C-alpha atoms as one frame of an Amber mdcrd trajectory, in Angstrom:
protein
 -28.287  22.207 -30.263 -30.310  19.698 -27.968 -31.293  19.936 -24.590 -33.556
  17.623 -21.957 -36.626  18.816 -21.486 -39.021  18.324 -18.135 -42.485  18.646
 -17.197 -43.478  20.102 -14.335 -46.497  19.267 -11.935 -48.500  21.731  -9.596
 -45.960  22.441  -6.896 -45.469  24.761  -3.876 -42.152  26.626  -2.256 -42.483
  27.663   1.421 -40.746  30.080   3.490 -39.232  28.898   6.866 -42.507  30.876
   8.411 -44.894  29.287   6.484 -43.503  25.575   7.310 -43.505  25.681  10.997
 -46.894  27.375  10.589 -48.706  24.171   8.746 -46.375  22.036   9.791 -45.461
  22.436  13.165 -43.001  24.651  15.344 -39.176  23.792  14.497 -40.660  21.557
  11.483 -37.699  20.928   9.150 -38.798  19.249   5.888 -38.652  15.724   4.774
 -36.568  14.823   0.906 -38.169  12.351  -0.671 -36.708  12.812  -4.438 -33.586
  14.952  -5.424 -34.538  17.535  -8.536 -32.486  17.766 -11.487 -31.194  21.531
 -10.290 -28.509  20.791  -7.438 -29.839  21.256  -3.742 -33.516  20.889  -4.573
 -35.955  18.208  -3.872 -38.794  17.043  -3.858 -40.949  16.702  -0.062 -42.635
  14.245   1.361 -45.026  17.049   2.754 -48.373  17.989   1.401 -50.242  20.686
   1.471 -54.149  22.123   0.410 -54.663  25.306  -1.911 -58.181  26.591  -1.366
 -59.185  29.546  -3.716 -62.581  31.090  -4.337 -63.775  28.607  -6.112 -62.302
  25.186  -5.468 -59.194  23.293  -3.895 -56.087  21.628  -5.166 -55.630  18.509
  -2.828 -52.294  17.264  -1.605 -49.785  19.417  -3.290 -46.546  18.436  -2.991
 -44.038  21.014  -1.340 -40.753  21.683  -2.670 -37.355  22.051  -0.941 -35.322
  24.028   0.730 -37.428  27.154   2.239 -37.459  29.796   0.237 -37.409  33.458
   1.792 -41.219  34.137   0.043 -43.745  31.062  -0.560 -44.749  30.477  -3.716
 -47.390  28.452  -5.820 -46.850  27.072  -9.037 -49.944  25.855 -11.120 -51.301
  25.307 -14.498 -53.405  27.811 -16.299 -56.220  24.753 -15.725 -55.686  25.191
 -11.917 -55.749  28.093 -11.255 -59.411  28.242 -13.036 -60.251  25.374 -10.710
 -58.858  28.062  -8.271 -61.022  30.863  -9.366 -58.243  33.061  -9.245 -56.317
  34.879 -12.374 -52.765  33.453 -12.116 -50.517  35.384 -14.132 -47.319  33.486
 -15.923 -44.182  34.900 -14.568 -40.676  34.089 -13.898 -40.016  32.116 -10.642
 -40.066  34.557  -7.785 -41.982  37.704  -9.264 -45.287  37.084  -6.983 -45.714
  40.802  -6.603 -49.576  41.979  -7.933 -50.029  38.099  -7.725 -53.404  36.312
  -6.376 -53.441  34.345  -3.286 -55.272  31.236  -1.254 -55.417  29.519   2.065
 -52.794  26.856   2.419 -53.892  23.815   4.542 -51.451  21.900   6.625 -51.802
  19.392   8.906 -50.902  21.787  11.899 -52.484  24.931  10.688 -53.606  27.347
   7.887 -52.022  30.153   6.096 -54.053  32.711   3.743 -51.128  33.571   1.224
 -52.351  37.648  -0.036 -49.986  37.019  -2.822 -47.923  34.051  -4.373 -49.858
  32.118  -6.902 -48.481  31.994 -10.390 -47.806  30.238 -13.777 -44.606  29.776
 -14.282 -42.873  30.873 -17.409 -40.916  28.431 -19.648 -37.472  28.571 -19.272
 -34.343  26.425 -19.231 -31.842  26.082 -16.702 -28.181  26.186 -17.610 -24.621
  26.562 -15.735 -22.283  28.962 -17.681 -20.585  26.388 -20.146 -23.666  25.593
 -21.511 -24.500  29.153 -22.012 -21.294  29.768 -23.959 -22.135  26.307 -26.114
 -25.314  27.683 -26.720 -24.231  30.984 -27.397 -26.524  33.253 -24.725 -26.362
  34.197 -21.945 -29.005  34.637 -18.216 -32.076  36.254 -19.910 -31.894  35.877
 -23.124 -35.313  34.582 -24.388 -35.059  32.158 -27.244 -37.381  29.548 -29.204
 -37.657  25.291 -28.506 -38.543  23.422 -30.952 -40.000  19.903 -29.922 -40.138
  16.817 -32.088 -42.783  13.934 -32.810 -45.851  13.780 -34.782 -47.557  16.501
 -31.889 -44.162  18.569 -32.746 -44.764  22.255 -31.594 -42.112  25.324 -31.224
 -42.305  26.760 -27.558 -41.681  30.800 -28.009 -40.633  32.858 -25.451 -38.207
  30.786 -23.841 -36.075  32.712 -21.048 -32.590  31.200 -20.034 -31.461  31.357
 -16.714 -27.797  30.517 -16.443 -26.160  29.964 -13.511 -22.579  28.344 -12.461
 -24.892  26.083 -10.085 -27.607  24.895 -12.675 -28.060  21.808 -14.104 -28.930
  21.715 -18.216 -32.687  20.983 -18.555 -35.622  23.155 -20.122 -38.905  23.492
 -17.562 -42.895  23.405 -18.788 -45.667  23.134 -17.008 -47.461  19.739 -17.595
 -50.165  21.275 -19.722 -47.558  22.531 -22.272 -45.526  19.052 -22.108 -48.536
  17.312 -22.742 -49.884  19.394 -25.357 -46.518  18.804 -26.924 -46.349  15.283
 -26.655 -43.452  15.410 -25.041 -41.811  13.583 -22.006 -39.680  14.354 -19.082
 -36.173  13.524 -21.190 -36.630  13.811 -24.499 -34.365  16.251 -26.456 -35.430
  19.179 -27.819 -33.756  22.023 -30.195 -32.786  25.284 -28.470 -33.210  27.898
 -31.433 -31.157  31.502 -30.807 -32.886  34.468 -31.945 -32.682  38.366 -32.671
């Protein structure tokens, strides 16, 4: 059973808060690039992260607001950080490091919100049947190519509003040899 698989880049989700903050009072956001998951996109807005020990320039936002901010790195970044990002699923920030976000209007120092985010695949509930399993399961990906590798640990996330695609971070796509597109095998287990 094959599935598209897509590599994602250092990225940041801001609450409503947070945007008028470094952005500007009543600052809505500006789409530059629709996502493959329906209603999100891509920003034209950029933002600093400045940790301990260094800073990630000009990292793009993603939309809409979200009701918590949240930063999404590599492992690699967040040592460029200095902090200790943990890998979690999207939205568990809780015992979470945090940074100063720089905006062209203002700062905000985040006390949480800085993560790794875990692989996982994105599918509406037809494909979950097709697949056979079902929001949570976690399963195995096996890429192909001569740099061929089997991703463990895999957590599903069906939804009736997702689009099929599994998500990396760029480090693990690259390590993989893999590109945004190519097919991989979705293998069940337990």
């Amino acid at each position: 059973m094959k599935l598209p698989i897509a590599l994602s880049n250092r990225h940041l989700h801001l609450s409503q808060e947070h945007i008028e903050i470094l952005f500007g009072s009543g600052y809505e956001l500006t789409p530059s690039k629709d996502l493959s998951q329906p209603g999100q996109y891509a920003c034209e807005e950029k933002v600093d992260i400045v940790g301990p020990k260094g800073t990630l320039k000009g990292v793009r936002v993603l939309g809409p607001a979200r009701k918590q901010t949240q930063v999404e790195v590599s492992l690699a970044d967040a040592r460029a950080l200095g902090v200790k990002a943990p890998v979690r699923d999207s939205g568990d920030i809780d015992n979470s490091p945090g940074a100063k976000l720089v905006g062209p209007a203002g700062e905000v120092e985040l006390e949480k919100g800085i993560i790794v985010a875990s692989r996982h695949i994105h599918m509406n509930m037809e494909d979950a049947e097709k697949f056979g399993v079902k929001d949570m399961d976690i399963v195995d990906v096996e890429t192909g190519g001569e740099r061929a590798v089997v991703f463990k640990n895999v957590l599903v996330r069906a939804n009736p509003s997702y689009a099929l695609e599994m998500h990396v971070d760029l480090e693990e796509g690259n390590a993989a040899g893999v590109a945004n597109g190519d097919l991989v095998e979705l293998i069940k287990i337990g």
